[in-house]
mmCIF file with all atom_site columns, C-alpha atoms in Angstrom:
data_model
loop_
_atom_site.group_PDB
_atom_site.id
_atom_site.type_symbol
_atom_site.label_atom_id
_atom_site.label_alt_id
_atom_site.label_comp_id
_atom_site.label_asym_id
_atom_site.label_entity_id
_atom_site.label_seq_id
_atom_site.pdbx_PDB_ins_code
_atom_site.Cartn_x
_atom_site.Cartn_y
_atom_site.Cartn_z
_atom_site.occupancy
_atom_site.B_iso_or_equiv
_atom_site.pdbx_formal_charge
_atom_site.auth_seq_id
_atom_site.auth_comp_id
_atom_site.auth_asym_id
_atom_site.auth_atom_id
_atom_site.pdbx_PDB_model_num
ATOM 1   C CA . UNK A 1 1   ? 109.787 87.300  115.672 1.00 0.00 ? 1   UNK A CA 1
ATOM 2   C CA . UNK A 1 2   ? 113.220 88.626  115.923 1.00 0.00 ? 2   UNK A CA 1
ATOM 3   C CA . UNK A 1 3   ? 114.625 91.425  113.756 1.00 0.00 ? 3   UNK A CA 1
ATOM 4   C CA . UNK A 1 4   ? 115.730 88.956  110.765 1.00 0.00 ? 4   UNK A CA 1
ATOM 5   C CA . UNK A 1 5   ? 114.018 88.405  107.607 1.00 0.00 ? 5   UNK A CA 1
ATOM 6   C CA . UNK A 1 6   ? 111.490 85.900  109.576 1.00 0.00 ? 6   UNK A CA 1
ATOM 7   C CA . UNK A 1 7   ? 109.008 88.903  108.741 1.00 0.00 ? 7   UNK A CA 1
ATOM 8   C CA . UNK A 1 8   ? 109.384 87.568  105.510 1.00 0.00 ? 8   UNK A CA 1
ATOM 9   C CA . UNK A 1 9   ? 107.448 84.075  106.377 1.00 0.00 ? 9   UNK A CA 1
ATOM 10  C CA . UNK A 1 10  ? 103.933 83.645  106.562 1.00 0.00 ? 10  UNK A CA 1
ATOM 11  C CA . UNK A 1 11  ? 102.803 80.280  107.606 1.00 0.00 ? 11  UNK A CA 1
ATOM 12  C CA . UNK A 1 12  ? 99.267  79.751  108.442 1.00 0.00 ? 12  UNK A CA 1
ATOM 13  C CA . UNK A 1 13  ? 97.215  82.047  110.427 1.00 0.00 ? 13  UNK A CA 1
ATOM 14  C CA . UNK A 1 14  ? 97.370  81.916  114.481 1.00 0.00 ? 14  UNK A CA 1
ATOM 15  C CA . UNK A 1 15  ? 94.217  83.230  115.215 1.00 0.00 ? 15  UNK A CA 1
ATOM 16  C CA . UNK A 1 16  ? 92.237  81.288  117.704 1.00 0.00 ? 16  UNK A CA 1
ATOM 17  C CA . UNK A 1 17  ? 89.096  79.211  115.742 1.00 0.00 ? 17  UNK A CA 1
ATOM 18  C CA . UNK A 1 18  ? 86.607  81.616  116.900 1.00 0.00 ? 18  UNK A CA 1
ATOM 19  C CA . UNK A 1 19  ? 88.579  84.541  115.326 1.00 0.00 ? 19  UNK A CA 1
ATOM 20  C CA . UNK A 1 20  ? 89.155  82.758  112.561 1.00 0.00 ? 20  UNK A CA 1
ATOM 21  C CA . UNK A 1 21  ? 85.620  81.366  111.856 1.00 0.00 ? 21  UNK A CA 1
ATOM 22  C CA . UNK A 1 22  ? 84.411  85.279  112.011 1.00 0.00 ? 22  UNK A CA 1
ATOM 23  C CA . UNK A 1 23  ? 87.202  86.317  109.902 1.00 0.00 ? 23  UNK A CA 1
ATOM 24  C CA . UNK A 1 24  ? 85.837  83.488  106.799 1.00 0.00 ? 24  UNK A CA 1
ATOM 25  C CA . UNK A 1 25  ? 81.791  85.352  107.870 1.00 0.00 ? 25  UNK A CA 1
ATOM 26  C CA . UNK A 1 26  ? 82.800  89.014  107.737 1.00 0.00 ? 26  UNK A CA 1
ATOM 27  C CA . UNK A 1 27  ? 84.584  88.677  104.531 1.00 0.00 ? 27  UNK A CA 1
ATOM 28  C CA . UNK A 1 28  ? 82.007  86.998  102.995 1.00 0.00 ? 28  UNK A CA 1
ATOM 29  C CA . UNK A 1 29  ? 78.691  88.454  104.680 1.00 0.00 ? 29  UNK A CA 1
ATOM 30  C CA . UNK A 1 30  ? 79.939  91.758  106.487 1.00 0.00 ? 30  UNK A CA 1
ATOM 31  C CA . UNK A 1 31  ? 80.077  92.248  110.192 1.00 0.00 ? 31  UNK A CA 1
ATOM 32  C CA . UNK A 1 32  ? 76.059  93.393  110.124 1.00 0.00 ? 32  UNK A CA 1
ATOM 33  C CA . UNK A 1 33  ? 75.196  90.815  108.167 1.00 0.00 ? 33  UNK A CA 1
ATOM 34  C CA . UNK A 1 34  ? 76.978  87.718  110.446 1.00 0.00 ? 34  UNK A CA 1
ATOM 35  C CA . UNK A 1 35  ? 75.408  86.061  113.289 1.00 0.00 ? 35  UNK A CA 1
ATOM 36  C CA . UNK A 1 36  ? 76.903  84.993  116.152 1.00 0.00 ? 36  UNK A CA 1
ATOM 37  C CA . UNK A 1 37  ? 75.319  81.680  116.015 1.00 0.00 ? 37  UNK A CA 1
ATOM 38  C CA . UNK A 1 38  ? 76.828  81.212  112.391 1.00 0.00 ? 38  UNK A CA 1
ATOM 39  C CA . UNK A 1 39  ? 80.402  81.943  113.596 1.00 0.00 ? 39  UNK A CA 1
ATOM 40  C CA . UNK A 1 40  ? 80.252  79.674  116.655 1.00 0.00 ? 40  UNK A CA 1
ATOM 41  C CA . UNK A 1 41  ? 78.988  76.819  114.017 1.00 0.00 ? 41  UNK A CA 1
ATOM 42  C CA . UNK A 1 42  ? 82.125  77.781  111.766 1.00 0.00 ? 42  UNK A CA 1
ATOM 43  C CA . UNK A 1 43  ? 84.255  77.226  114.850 1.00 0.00 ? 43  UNK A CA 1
ATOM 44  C CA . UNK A 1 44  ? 82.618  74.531  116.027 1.00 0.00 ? 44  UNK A CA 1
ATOM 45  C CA . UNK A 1 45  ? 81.294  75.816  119.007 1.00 0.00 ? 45  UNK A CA 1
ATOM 46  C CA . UNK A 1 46  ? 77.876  76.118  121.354 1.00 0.00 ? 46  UNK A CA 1
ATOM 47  C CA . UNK A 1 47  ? 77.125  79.909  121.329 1.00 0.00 ? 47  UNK A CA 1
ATOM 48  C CA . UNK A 1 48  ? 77.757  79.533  125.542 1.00 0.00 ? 48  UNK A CA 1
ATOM 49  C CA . UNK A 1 49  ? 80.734  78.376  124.560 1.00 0.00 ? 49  UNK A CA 1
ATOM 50  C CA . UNK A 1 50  ? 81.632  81.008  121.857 1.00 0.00 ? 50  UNK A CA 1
ATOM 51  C CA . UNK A 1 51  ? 80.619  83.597  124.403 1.00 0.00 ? 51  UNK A CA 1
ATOM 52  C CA . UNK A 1 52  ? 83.031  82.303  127.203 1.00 0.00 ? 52  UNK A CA 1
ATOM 53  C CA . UNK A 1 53  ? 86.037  83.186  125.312 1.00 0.00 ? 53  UNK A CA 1
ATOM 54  C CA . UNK A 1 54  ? 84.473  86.206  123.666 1.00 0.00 ? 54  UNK A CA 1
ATOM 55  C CA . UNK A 1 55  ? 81.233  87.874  124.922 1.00 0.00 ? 55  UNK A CA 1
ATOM 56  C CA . UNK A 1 56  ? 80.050  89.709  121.878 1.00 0.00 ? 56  UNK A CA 1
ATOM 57  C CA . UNK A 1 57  ? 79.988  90.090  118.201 1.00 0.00 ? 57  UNK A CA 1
ATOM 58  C CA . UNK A 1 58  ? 82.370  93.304  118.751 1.00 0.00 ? 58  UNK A CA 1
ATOM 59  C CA . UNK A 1 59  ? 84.953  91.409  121.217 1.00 0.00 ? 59  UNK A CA 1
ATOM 60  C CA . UNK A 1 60  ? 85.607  89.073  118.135 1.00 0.00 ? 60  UNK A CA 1
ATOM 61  C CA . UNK A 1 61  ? 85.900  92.295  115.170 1.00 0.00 ? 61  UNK A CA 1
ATOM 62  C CA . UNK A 1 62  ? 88.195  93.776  118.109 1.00 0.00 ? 62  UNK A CA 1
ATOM 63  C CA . UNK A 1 63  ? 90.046  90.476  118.339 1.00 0.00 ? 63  UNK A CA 1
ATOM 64  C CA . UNK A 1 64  ? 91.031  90.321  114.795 1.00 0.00 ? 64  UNK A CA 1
ATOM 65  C CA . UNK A 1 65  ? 92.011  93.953  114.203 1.00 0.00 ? 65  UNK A CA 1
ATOM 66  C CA . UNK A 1 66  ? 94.182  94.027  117.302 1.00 0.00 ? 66  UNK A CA 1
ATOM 67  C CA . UNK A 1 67  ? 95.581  90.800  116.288 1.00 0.00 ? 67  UNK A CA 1
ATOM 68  C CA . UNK A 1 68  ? 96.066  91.904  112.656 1.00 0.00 ? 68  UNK A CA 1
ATOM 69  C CA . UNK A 1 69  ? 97.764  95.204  113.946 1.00 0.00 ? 69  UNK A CA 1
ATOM 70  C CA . UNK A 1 70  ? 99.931  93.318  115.980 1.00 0.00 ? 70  UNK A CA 1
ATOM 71  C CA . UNK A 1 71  ? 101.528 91.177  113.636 1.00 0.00 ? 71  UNK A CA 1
ATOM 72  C CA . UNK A 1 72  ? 101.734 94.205  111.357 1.00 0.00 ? 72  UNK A CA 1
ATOM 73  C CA . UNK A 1 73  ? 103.371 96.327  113.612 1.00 0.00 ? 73  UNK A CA 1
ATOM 74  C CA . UNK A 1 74  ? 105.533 93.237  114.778 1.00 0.00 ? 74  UNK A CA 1
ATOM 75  C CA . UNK A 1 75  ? 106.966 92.917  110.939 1.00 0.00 ? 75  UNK A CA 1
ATOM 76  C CA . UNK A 1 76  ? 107.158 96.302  110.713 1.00 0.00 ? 76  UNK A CA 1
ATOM 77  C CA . UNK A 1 77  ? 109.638 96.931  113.449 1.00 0.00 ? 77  UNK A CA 1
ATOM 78  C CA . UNK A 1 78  ? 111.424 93.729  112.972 1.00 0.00 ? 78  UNK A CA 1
ATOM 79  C CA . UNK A 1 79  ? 111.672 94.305  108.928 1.00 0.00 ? 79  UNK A CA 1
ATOM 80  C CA . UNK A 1 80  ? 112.895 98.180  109.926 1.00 0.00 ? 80  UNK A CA 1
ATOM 81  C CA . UNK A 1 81  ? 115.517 96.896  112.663 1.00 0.00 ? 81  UNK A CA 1
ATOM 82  C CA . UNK A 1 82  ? 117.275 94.715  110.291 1.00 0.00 ? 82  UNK A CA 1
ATOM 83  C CA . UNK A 1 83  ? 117.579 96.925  107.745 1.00 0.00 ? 83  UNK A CA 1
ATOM 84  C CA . UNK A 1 84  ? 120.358 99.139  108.857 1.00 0.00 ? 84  UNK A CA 1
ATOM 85  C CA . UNK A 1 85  ? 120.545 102.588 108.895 1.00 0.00 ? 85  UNK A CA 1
ATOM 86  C CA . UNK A 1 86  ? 120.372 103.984 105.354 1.00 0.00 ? 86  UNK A CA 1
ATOM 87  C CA . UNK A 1 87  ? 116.889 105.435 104.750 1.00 0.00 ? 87  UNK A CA 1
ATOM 88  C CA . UNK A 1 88  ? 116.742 103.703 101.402 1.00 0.00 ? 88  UNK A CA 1
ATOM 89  C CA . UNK A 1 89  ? 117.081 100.236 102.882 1.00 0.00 ? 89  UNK A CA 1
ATOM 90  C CA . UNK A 1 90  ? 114.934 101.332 105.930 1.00 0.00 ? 90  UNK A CA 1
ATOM 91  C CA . UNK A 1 91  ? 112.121 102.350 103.297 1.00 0.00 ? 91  UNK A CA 1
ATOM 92  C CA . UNK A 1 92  ? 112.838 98.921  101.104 1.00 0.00 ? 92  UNK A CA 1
ATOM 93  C CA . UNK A 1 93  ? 112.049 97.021  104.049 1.00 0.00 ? 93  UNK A CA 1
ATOM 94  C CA . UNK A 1 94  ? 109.192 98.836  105.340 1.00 0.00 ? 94  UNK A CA 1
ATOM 95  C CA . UNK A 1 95  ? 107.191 98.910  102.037 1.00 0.00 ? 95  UNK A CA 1
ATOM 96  C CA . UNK A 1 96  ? 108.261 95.676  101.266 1.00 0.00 ? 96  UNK A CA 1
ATOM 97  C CA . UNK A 1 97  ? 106.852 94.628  104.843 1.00 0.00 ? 97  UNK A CA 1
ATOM 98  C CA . UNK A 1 98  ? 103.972 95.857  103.871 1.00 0.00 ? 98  UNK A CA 1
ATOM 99  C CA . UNK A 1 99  ? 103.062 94.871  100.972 1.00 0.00 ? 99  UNK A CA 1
ATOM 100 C CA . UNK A 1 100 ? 103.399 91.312  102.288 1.00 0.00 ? 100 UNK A CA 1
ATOM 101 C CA . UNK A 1 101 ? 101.214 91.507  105.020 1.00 0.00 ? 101 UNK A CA 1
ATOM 102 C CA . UNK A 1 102 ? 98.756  92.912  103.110 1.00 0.00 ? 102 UNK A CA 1
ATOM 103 C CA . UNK A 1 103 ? 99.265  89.943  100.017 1.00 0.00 ? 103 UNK A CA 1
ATOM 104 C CA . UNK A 1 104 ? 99.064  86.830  103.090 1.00 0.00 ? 104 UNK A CA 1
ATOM 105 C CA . UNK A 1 105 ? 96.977  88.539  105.248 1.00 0.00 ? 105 UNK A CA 1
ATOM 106 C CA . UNK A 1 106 ? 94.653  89.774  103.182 1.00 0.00 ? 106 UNK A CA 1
ATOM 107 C CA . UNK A 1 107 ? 91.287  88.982  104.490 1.00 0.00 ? 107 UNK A CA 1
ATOM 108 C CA . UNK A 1 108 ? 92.358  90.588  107.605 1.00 0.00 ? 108 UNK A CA 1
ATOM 109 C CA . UNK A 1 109 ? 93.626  93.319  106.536 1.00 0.00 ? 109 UNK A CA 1
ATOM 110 C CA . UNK A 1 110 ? 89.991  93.793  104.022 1.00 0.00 ? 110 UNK A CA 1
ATOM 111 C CA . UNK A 1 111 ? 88.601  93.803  107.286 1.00 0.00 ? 111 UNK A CA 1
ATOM 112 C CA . UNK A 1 112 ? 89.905  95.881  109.543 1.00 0.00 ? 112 UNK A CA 1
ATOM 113 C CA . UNK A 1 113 ? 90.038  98.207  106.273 1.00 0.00 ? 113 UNK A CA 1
ATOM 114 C CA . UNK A 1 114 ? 86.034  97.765  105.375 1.00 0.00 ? 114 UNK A CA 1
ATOM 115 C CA . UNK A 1 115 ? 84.846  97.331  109.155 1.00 0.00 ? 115 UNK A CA 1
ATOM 116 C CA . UNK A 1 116 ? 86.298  100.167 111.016 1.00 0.00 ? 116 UNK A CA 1
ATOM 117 C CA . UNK A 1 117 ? 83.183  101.607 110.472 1.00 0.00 ? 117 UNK A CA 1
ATOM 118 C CA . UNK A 1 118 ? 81.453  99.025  112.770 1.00 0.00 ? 118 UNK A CA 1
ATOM 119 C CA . UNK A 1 119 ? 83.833  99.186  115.671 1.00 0.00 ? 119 UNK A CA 1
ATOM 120 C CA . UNK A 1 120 ? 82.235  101.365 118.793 1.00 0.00 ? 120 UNK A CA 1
ATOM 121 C CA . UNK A 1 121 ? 83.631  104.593 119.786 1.00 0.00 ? 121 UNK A CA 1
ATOM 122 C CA . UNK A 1 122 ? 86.599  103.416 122.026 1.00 0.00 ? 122 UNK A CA 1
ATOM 123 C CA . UNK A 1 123 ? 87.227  100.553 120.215 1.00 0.00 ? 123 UNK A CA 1
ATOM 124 C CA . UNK A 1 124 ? 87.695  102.561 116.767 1.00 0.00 ? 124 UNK A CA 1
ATOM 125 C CA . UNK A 1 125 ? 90.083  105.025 118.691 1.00 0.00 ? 125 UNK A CA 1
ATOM 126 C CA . UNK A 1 126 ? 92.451  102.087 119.973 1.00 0.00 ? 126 UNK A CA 1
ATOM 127 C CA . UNK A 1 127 ? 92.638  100.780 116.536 1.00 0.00 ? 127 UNK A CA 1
ATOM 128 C CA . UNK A 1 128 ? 93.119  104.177 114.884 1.00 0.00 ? 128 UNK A CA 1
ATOM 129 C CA . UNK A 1 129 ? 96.041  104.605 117.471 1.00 0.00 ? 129 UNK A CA 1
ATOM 130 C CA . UNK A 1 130 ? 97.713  101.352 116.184 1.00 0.00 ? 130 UNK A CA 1
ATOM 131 C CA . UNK A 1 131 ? 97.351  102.503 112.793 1.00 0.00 ? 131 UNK A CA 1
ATOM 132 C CA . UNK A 1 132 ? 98.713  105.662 113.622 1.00 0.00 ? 132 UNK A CA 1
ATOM 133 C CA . UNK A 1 133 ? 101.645 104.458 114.837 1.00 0.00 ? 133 UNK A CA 1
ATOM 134 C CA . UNK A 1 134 ? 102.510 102.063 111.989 1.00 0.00 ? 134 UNK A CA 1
ATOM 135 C CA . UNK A 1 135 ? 102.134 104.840 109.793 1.00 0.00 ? 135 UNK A CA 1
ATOM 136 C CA . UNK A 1 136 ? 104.340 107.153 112.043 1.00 0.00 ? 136 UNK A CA 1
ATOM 137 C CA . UNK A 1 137 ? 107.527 104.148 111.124 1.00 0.00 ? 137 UNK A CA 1
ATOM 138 C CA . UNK A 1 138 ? 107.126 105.540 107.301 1.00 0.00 ? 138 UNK A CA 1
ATOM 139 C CA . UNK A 1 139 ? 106.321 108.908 108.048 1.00 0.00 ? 139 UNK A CA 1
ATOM 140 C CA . UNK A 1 140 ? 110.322 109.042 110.148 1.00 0.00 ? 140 UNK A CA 1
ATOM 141 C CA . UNK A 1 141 ? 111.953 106.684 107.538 1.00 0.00 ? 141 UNK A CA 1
ATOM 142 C CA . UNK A 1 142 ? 110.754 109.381 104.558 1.00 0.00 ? 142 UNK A CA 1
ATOM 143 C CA . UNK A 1 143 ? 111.324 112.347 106.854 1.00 0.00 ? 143 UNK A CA 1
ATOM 144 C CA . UNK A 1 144 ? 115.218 111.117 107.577 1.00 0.00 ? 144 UNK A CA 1
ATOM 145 C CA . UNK A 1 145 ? 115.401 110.115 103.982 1.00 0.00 ? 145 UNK A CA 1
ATOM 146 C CA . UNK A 1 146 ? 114.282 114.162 102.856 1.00 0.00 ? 146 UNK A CA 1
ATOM 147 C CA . UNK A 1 147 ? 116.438 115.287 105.605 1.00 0.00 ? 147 UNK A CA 1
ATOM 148 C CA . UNK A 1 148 ? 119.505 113.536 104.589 1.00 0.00 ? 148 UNK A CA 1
ATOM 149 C CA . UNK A 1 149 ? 118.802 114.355 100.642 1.00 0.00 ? 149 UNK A CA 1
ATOM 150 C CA . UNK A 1 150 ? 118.077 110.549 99.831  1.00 0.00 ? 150 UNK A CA 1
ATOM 151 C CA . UNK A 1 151 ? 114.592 111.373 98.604  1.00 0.00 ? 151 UNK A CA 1
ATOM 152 C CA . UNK A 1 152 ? 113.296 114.529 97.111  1.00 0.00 ? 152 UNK A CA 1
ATOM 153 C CA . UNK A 1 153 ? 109.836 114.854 98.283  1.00 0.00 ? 153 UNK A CA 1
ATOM 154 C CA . UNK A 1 154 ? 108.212 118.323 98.392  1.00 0.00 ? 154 UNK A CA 1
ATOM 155 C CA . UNK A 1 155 ? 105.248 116.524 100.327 1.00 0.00 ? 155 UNK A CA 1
ATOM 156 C CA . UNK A 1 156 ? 106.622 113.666 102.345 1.00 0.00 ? 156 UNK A CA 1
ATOM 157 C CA . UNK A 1 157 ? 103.526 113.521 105.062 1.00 0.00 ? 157 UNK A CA 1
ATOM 158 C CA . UNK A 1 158 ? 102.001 113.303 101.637 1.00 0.00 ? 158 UNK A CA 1
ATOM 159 C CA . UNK A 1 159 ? 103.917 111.151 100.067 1.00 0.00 ? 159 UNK A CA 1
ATOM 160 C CA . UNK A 1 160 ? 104.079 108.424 102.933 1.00 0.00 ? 160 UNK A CA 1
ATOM 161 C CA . UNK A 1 161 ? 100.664 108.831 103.559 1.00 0.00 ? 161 UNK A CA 1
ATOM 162 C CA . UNK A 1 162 ? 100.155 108.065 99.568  1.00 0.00 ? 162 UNK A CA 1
ATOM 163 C CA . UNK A 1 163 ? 102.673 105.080 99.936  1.00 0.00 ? 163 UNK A CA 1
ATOM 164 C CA . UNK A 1 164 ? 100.858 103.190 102.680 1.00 0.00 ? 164 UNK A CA 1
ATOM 165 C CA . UNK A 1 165 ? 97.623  103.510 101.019 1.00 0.00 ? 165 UNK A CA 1
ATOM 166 C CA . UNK A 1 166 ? 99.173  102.211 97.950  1.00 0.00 ? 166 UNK A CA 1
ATOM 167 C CA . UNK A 1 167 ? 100.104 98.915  100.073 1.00 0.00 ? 167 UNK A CA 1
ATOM 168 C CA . UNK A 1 168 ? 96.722  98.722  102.042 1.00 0.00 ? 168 UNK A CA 1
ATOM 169 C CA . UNK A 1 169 ? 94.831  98.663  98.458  1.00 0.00 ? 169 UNK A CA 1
ATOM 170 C CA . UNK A 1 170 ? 96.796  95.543  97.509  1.00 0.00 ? 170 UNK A CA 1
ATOM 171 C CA . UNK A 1 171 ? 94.557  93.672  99.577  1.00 0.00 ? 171 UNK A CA 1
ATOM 172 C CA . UNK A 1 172 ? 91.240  94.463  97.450  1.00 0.00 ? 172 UNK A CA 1
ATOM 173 C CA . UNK A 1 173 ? 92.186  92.921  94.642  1.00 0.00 ? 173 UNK A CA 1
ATOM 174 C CA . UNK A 1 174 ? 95.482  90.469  95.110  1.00 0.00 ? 174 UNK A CA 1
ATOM 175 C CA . UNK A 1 175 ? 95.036  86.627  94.035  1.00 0.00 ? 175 UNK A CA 1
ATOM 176 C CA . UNK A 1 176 ? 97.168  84.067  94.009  1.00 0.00 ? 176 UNK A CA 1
ATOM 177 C CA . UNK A 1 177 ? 96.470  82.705  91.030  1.00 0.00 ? 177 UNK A CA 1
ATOM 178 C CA . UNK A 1 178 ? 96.817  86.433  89.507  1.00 0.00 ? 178 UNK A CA 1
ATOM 179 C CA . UNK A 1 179 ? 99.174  87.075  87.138  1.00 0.00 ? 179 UNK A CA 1
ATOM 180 C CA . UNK A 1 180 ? 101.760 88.433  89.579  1.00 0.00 ? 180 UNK A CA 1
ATOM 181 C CA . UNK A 1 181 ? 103.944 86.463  91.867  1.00 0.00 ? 181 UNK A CA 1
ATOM 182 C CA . UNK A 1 182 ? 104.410 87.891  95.402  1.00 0.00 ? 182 UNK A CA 1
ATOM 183 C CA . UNK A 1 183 ? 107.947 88.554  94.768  1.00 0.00 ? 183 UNK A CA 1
ATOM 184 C CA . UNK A 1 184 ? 106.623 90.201  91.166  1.00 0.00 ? 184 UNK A CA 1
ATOM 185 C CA . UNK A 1 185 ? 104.505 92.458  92.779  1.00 0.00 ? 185 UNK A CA 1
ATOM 186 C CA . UNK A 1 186 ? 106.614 93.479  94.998  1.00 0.00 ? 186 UNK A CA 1
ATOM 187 C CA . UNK A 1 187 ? 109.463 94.643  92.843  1.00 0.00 ? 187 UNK A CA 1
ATOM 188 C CA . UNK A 1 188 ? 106.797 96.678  90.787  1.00 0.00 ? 188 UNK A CA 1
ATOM 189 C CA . UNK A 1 189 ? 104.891 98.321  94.184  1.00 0.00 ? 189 UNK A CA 1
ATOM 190 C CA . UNK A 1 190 ? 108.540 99.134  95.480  1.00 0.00 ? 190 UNK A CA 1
ATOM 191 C CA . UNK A 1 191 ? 109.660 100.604 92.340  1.00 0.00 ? 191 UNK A CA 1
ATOM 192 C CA . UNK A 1 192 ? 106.312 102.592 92.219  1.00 0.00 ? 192 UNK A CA 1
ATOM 193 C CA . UNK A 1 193 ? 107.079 103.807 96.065  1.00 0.00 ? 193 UNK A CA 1
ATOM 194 C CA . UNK A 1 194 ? 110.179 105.243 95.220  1.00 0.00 ? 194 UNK A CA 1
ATOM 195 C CA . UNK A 1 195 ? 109.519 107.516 92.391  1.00 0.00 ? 195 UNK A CA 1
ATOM 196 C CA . UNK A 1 196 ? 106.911 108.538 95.028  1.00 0.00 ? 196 UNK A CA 1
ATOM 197 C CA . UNK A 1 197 ? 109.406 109.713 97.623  1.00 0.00 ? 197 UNK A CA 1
ATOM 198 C CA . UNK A 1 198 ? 111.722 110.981 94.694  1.00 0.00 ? 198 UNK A CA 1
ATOM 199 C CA . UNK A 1 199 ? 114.121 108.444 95.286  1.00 0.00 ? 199 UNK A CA 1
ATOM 200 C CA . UNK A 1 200 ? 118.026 109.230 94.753  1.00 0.00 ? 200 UNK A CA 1
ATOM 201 C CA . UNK A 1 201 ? 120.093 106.714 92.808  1.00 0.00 ? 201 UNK A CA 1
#
């Protein structure tokens, strides 16, 4: 992915079949309540086999919320690159970025959201680090866009922390069939993320 509007397209998910087979379980049953034996049989695998490309329950969570963070992070930085320097069209394409990922990819993103809990100790701080650091992309878009008088934000940690969480929610309760189009949506969350930043016209 190249710093064009290619983070624009989603096309179908290129997670391996035993990542994707235990993405379709843990939305549907939770992480605790999957078996390994039901997500080789969704990939159509032995369990030996399952286990040769991952060797636990956990490997596979970890696979998908690395994988998820990724791409995320990916779009992020490629959506940010290409949108110039004005902190306005830096913020556009951020938010916008994410909103997206969280409409297509949003059994992923349910899970890494709702399963963080299961991860173990190391595991949950690599993630949270990923996180972090998409969050830090806002946080200096926002901060540049107070600095240079763009927004008006008396709280812009605050306000980008507020913005993000805004986006991530999308993914509890977005359906296609809904009564908002992607683009739709997006126009309304971006108009919403503004008057959060106090946006200058």
């Amino acid at each position: 992915m190249t710093a064009t509007n290619t983070w624009r397209t989603y096309e179908g998910s290129s997670l391996a079949p035993a990542l994707a087979s235990a993405l379709r379980m843990f939305v549907e049953q939770g992480y605790h309540g999957t078996s390994v034996r039901q997500i080789a049989a969704g990939a159509g695998l032995s369990v030996p086999g399952l286990y040769h490309h991952f060797p636990s329950k956990q490997a596979l969570l970890v696979g998908i919320m690395d994988a998820s963070m990724d791409e995320l992070l990916e779009r992020t930085r490629s959506a940010e690159a290409g949108a110039g320097h004005s902190p306005g069209d830096r913020f556009d394409a951020v938010v916008e970025s994410l909103l997206l990922f969280h409409i297509h990819r949003r059994d992923a993103a349910f899970v890494c959201s709702t399963e963080i809990r299961s991860l173990e100790p190391a595991n949950r701080a690599a993630y949270i680090a990923k996180r972090d650091d998409e969050q830090r992309v806002l946080d200096a878009i926002i901060a540049d866009g107070v600095k240079s008088g763009f927004f008006d934000s008396p709280h812009p940690s605050d306000a980008s922390r507020a913005v993000t969480t805004m986006c991530v929610g999308v993914a509890t309760w977005y359906r296609p069939d809904g009564s908002l189009s992607p683009r739709e949506l997006v126009a309304v969350y971006l108009d919403i993320a503004r008057r959060t930043v106090g946006w200058h016209e």
